[in-house]
Short mmCIF file of C-alpha atoms in Angstrom, two decimals:
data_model
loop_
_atom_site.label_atom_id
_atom_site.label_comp_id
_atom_site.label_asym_id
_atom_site.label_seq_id
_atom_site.Cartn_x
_atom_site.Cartn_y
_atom_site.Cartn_z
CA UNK L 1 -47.90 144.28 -136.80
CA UNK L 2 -49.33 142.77 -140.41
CA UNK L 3 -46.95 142.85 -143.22
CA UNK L 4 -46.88 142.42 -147.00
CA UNK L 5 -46.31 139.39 -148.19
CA UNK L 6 -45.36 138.57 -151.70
CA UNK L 7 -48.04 136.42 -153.19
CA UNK L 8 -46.14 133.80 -154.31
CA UNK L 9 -44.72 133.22 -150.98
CA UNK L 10 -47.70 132.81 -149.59
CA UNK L 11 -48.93 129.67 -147.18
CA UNK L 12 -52.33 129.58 -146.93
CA UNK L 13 -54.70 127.81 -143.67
CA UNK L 14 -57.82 126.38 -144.61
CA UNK L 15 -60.19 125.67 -141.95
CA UNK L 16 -63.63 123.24 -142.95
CA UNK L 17 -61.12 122.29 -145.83
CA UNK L 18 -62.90 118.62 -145.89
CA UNK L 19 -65.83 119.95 -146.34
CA UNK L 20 -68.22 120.80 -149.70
CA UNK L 21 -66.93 124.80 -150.03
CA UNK L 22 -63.34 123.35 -148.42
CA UNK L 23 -62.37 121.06 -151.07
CA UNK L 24 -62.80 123.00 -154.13
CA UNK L 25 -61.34 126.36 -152.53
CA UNK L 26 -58.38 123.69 -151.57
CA UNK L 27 -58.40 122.70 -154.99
CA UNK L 28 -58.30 126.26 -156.91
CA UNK L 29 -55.95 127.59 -154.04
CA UNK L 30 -53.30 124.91 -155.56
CA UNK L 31 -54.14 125.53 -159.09
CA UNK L 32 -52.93 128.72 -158.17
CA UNK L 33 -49.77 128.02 -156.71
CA UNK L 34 -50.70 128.95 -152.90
CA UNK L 35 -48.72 126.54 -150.50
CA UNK L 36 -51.90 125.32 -148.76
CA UNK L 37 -52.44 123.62 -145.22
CA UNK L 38 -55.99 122.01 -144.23
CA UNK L 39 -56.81 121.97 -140.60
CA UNK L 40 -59.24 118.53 -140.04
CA UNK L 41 -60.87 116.96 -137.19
CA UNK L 42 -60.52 113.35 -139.84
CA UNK L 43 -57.29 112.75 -141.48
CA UNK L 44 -58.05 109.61 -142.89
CA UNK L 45 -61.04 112.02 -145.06
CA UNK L 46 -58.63 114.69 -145.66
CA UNK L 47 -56.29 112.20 -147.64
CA UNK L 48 -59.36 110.97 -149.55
CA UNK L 49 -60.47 114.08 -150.42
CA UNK L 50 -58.06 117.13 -150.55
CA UNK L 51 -54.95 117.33 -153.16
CA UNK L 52 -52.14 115.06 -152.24
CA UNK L 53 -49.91 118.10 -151.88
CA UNK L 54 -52.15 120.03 -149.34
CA UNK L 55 -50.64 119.82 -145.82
CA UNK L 56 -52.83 118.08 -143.09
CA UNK L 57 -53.21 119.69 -139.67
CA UNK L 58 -55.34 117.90 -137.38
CA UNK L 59 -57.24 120.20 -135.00
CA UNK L 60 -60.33 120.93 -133.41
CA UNK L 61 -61.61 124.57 -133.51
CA UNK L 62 -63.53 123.68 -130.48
CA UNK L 63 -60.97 122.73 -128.55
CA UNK L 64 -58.26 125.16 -128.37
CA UNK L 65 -55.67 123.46 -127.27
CA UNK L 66 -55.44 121.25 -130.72
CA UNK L 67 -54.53 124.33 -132.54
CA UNK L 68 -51.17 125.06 -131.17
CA UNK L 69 -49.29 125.81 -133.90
CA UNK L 70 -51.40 125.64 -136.83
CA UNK L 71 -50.87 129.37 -138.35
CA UNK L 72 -47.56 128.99 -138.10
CA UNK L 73 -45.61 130.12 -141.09
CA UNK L 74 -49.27 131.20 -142.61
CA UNK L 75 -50.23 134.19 -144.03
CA UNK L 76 -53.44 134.10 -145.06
CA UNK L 77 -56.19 132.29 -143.25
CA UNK L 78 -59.97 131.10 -144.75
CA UNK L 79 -62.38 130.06 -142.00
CA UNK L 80 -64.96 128.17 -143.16
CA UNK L 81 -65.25 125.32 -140.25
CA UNK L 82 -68.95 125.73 -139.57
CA UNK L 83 -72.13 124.19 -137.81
CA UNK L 84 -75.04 124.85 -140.08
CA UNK L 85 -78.23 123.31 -139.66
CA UNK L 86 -82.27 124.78 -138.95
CA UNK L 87 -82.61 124.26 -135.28
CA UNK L 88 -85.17 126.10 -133.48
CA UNK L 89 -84.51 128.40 -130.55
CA UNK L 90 -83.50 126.40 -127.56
CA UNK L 91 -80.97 127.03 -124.72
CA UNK L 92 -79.30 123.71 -125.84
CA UNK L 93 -79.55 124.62 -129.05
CA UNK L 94 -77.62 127.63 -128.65
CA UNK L 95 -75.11 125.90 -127.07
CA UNK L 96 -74.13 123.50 -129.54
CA UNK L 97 -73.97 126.38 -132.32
CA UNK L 98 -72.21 128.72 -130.13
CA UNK L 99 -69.14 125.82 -129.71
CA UNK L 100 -68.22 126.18 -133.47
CA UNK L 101 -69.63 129.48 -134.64
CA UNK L 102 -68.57 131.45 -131.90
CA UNK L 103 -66.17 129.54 -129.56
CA UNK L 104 -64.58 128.56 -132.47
CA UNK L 105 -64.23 131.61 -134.33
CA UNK L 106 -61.96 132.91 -131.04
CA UNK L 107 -59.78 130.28 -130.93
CA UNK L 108 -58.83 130.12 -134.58
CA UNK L 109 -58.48 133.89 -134.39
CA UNK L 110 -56.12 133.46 -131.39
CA UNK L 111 -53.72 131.40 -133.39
CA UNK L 112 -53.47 133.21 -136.33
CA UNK L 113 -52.88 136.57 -134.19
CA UNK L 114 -49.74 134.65 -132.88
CA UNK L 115 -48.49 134.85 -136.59
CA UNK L 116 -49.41 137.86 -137.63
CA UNK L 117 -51.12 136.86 -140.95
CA UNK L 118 -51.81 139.26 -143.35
CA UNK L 119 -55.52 138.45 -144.21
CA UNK L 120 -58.08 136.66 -141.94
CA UNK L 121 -60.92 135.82 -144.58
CA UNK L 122 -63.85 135.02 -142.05
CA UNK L 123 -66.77 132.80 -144.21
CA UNK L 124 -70.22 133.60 -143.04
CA UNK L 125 -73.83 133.64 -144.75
CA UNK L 126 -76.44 136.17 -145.55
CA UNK L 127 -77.99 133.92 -143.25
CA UNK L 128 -76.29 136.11 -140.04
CA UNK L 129 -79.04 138.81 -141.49
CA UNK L 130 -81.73 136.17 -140.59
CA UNK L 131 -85.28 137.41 -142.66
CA UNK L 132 -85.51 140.94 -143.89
CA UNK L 133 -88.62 143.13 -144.52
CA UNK L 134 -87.17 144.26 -147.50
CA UNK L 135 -86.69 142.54 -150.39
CA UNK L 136 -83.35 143.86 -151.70
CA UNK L 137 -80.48 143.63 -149.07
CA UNK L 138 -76.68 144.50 -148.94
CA UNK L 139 -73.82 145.04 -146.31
CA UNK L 140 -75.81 148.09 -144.74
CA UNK L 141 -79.33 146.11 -144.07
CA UNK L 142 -79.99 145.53 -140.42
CA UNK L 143 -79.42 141.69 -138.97
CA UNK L 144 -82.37 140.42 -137.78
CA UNK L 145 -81.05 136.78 -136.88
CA UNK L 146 -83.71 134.65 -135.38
CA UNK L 147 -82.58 130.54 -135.56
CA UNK L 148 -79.06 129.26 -133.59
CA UNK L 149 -77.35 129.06 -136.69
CA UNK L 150 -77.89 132.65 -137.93
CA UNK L 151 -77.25 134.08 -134.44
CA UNK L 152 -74.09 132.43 -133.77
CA UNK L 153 -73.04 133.47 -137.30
CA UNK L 154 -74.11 136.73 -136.89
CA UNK L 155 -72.30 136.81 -133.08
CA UNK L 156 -69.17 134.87 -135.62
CA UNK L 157 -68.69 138.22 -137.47
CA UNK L 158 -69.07 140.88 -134.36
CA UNK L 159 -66.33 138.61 -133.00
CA UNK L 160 -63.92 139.07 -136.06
CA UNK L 161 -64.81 142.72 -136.54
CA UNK L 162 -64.12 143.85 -133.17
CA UNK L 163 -60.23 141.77 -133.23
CA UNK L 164 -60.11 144.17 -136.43
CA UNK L 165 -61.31 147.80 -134.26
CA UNK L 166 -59.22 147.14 -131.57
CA UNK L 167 -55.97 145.20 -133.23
CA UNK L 168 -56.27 146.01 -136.41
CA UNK L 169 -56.27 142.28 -137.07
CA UNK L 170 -56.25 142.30 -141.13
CA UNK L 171 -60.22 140.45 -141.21
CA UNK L 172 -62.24 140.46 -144.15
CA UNK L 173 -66.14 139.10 -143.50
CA UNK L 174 -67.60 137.48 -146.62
CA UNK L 175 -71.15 136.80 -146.45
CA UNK L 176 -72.43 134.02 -149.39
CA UNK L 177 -75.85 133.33 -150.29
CA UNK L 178 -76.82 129.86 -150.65
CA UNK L 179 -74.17 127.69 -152.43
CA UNK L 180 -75.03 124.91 -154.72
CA UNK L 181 -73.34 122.52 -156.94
CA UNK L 182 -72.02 118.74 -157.26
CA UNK L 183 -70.58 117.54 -153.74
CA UNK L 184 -73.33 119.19 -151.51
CA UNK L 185 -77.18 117.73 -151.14
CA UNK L 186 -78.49 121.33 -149.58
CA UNK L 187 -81.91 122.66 -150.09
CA UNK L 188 -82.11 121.33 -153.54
CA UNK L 189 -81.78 118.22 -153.05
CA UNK L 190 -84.99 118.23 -150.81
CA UNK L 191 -86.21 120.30 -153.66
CA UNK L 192 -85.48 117.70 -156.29
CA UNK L 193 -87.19 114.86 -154.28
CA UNK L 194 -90.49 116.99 -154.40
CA UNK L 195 -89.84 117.97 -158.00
CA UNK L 196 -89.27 113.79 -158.80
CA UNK L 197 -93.03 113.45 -158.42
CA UNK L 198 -94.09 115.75 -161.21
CA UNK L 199 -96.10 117.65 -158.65
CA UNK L 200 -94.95 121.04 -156.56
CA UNK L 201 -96.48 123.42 -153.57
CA UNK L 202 -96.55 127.35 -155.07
CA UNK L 203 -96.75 128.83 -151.01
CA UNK L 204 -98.44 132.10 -151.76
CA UNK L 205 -98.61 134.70 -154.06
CA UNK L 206 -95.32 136.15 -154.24
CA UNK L 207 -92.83 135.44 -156.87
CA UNK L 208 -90.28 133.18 -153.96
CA UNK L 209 -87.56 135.46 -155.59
CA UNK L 210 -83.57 133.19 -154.35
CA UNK L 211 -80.43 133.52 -155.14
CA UNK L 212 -78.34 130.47 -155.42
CA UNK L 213 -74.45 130.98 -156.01
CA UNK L 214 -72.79 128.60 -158.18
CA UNK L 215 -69.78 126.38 -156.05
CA UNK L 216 -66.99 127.54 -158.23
CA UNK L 217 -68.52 131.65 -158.42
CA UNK L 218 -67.65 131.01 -155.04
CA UNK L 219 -64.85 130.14 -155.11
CA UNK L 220 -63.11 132.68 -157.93
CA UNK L 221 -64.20 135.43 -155.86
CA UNK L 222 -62.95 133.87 -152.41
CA UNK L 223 -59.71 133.63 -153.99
CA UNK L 224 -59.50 137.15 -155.13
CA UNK L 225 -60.32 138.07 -151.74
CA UNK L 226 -56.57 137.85 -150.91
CA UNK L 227 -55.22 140.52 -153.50
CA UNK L 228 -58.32 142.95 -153.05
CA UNK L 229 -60.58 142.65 -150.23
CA UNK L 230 -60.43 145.35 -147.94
CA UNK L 231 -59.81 144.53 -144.22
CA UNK L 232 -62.28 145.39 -141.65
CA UNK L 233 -65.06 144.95 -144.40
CA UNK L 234 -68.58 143.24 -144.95
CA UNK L 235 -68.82 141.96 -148.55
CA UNK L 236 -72.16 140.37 -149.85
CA UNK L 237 -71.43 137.30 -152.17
CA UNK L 238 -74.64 135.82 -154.51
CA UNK L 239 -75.46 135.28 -157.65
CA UNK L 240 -76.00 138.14 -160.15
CA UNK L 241 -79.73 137.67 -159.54
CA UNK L 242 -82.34 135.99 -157.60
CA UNK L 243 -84.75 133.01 -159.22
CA UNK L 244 -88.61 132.34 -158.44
CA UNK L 245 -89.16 128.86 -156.84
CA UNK L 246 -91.36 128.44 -159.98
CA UNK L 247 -88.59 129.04 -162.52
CA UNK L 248 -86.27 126.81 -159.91
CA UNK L 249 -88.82 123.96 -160.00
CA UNK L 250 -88.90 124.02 -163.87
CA UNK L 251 -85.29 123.92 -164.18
CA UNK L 252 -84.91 120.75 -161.95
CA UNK L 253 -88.02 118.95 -163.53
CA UNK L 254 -86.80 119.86 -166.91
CA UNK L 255 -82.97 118.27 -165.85
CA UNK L 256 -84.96 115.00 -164.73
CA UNK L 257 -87.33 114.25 -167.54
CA UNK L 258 -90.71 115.40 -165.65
CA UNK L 259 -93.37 117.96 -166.30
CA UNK L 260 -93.81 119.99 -163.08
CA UNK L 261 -97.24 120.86 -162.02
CA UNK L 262 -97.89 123.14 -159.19
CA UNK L 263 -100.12 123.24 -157.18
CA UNK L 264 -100.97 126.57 -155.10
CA UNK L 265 -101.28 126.89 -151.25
CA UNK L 266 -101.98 130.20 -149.60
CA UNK L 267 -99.39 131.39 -146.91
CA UNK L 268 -101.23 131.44 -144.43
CA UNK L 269 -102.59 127.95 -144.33
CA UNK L 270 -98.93 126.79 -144.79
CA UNK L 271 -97.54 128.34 -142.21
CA UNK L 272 -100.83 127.45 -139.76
CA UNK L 273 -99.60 123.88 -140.69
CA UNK L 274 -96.28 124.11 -140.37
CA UNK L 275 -97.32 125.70 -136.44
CA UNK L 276 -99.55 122.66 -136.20
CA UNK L 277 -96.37 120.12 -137.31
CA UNK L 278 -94.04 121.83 -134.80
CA UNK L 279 -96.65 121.43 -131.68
CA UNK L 280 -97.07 117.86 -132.36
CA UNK L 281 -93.55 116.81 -132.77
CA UNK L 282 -92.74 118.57 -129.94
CA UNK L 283 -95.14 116.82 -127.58
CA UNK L 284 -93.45 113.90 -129.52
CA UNK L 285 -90.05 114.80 -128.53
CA UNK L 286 -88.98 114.49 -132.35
CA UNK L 287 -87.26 117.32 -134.75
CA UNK L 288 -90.46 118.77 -137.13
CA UNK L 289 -89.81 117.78 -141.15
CA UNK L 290 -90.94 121.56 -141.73
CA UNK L 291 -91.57 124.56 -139.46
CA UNK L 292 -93.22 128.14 -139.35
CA UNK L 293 -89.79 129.97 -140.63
CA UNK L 294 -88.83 127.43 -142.88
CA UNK L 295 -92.31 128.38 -145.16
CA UNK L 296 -91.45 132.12 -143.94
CA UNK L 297 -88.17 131.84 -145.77
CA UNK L 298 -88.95 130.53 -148.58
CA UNK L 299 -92.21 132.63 -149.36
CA UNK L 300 -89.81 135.45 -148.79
CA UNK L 301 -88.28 137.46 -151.71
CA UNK L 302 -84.61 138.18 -151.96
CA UNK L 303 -82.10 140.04 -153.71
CA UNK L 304 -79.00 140.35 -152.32
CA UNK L 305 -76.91 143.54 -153.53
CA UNK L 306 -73.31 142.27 -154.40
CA UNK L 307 -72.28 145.80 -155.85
CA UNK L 308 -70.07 146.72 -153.26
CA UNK L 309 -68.06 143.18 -154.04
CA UNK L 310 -68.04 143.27 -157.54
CA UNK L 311 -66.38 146.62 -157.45
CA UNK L 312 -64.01 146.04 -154.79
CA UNK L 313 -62.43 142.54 -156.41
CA UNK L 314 -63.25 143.60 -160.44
CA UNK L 315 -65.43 140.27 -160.28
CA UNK L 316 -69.06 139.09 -160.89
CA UNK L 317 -70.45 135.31 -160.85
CA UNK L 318 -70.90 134.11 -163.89
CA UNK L 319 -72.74 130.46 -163.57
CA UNK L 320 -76.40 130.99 -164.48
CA UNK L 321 -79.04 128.84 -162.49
CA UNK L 322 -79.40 126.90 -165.71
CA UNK L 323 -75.87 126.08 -165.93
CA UNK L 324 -75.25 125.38 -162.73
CA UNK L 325 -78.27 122.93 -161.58
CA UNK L 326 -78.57 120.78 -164.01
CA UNK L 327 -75.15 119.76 -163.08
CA UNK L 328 -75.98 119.56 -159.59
CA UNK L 329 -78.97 117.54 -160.37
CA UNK L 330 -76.82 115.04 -162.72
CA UNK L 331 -74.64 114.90 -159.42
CA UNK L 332 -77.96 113.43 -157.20
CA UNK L 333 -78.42 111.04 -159.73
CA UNK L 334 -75.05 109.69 -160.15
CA UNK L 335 -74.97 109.07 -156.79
CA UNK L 336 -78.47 107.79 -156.39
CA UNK L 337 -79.72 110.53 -154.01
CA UNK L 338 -82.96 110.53 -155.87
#
């Protein structure tokens, strides 16, 4: 049975806490004056990083018999402990996704059942929807996951929303876009380093239409999550709109002194040469710098649809692409990533 709780009493789990999205949702959690506990595979980071007044739990998500005891005395639980990373299709690849994104996803929902929590705020990515046909997406687009990571994300949030059809275990699925800002190198970081040279590759003809949500837009709405997301829910999370790669480029050369020039390659020949990248490093037994979906993605447009959020929690982002990455740019220079 899952109970009220009054928020102020309320001691909140963390899961991931140590990492990029972990520390400053630990951080705002305490600003608000949520008891929080951080469960951590590395206690020795956890005391670097996290507020001195967070409690440390050290657990594995993979293995289920470190987690004994975690939830207990918790009410509301944020599961962000992920494996991310662009791994092609591979039986071993699968494997070593399905250990955190999956596996893990059971076991941390086996502990927190044992407490009877109140809220079980599952963290996954528009990235369990895997490339759409259509450029505009929300909660009711069909997943098409493709890569480990999206599948086991995707297989992450079946997981949580069948505990909540046949339990009625109180889980709320939150689906980000891609999150930026100081702390996390990402996509644009890779995108600075081409930017640095003055010169960049415009793949196609298409506008490369992004979203890119701001760390703490993320964070705000996680955190309202707990008074007003609805249990047994999907909720897309993005920025208010989506950016062309050109615009994104000019934003980053502008924040780094240099005039961008770009320089245009047709889809098709990109993609042929990603295909030709991938067969080589294969026979080569070596991980390809750039593959066949990787130009896919990011010659695909997207808007993500966060209607259904904004109503449901009262709350929009508000940190503009030209707020937010110049700051994250400052960030890569400050600590000599570029």
């Amino acid at each position: 049975m899952y109970v009220e709780v009054e928020r102020e009493k309320m001691n909140i789990l963390v899961t991931g806490a140590t990492g990029f999205m972990g520390t400053y949702l630990v951080s705002r959690l305490i600003e608000c004056g949520y008891k929080v506990r951080a469960l951590v595979r590395d206690e020795d980071k956890a005391r670097r990083v996290l507020d001195k007044s967070c409690e440390i739990f050290v657990g594995d998500i993979e293995k289920e018999e470190t987690l004994i005891g975690c939830c207990d005395n918790i009410d509301v639980v944020y599961h962000m402990a992920a494996l991310m990373g662009h791994d092609s299709p591979s039986p071993e690849a699968f494997e070593k996704f399905r250990k955190v994104n999956v596996n893990g996803v059971t076991n941390i929902i086996r502990e927190a059942k044992k407490s009877n929590v109140v809220k079980f705020i599952h963290i996954s990515s528009t990235a369990a929807m895997g490339l759409q046909k259509t450029i505009r997406i929300n909660e009711e687009t069909e997943c098409r996951p493709y890569t480990p990571y999206q599948v086991t994300k995707r297989e992450g949030e079946l997981c949580v929303l069948a505990e909540f059809e046949k339990s009625g275990f109180p889980a709320v699925v939150i689906r980000p876009s891609m999150v930026y800002g100081p702390g996390f190198k990402g996509d644009f970081l890779t995108l600075a380093k081409v930017c640095k040279s003055g010169w960049f590759p415009k793949i196609g003809s298409g506008a490369n239409l992004s979203p890119a949500l701001y760390i703490t837009d993320l964070v705000e709405a996680l955190v309202k999550v707990i008074d007003k997301g609805k249990t047994g829910e999907i909720y897309m999370l993005s920025s208010k709109e989506s950016y062309t790669l050109k615009e994104t480029a000019e934003i980053i050369g502008s924040a780094l002194g240099k005039k961008i020039r770009f320089v245009y390659i047709p889809r098709n020949i990109a993609i042929m040469g990603a295909g030709i990248l991938e067969f080589i490093c294969r026979q080569l037994g070596k991980k390809p710098p750039v593959t066949k979906r990787n130009i896919q993605s990011v010659s695909t447009d997207r808007i993500v649809d966060i209607s259904k959020l904004s109503k449901a929690l009262e709350y929009e982002p508000s940190i503009s692409l030209d707020i937010g990455l110049p700051k994250t740019i400052r960030y890569f220079v400050e600590q000599k990533y570029l």
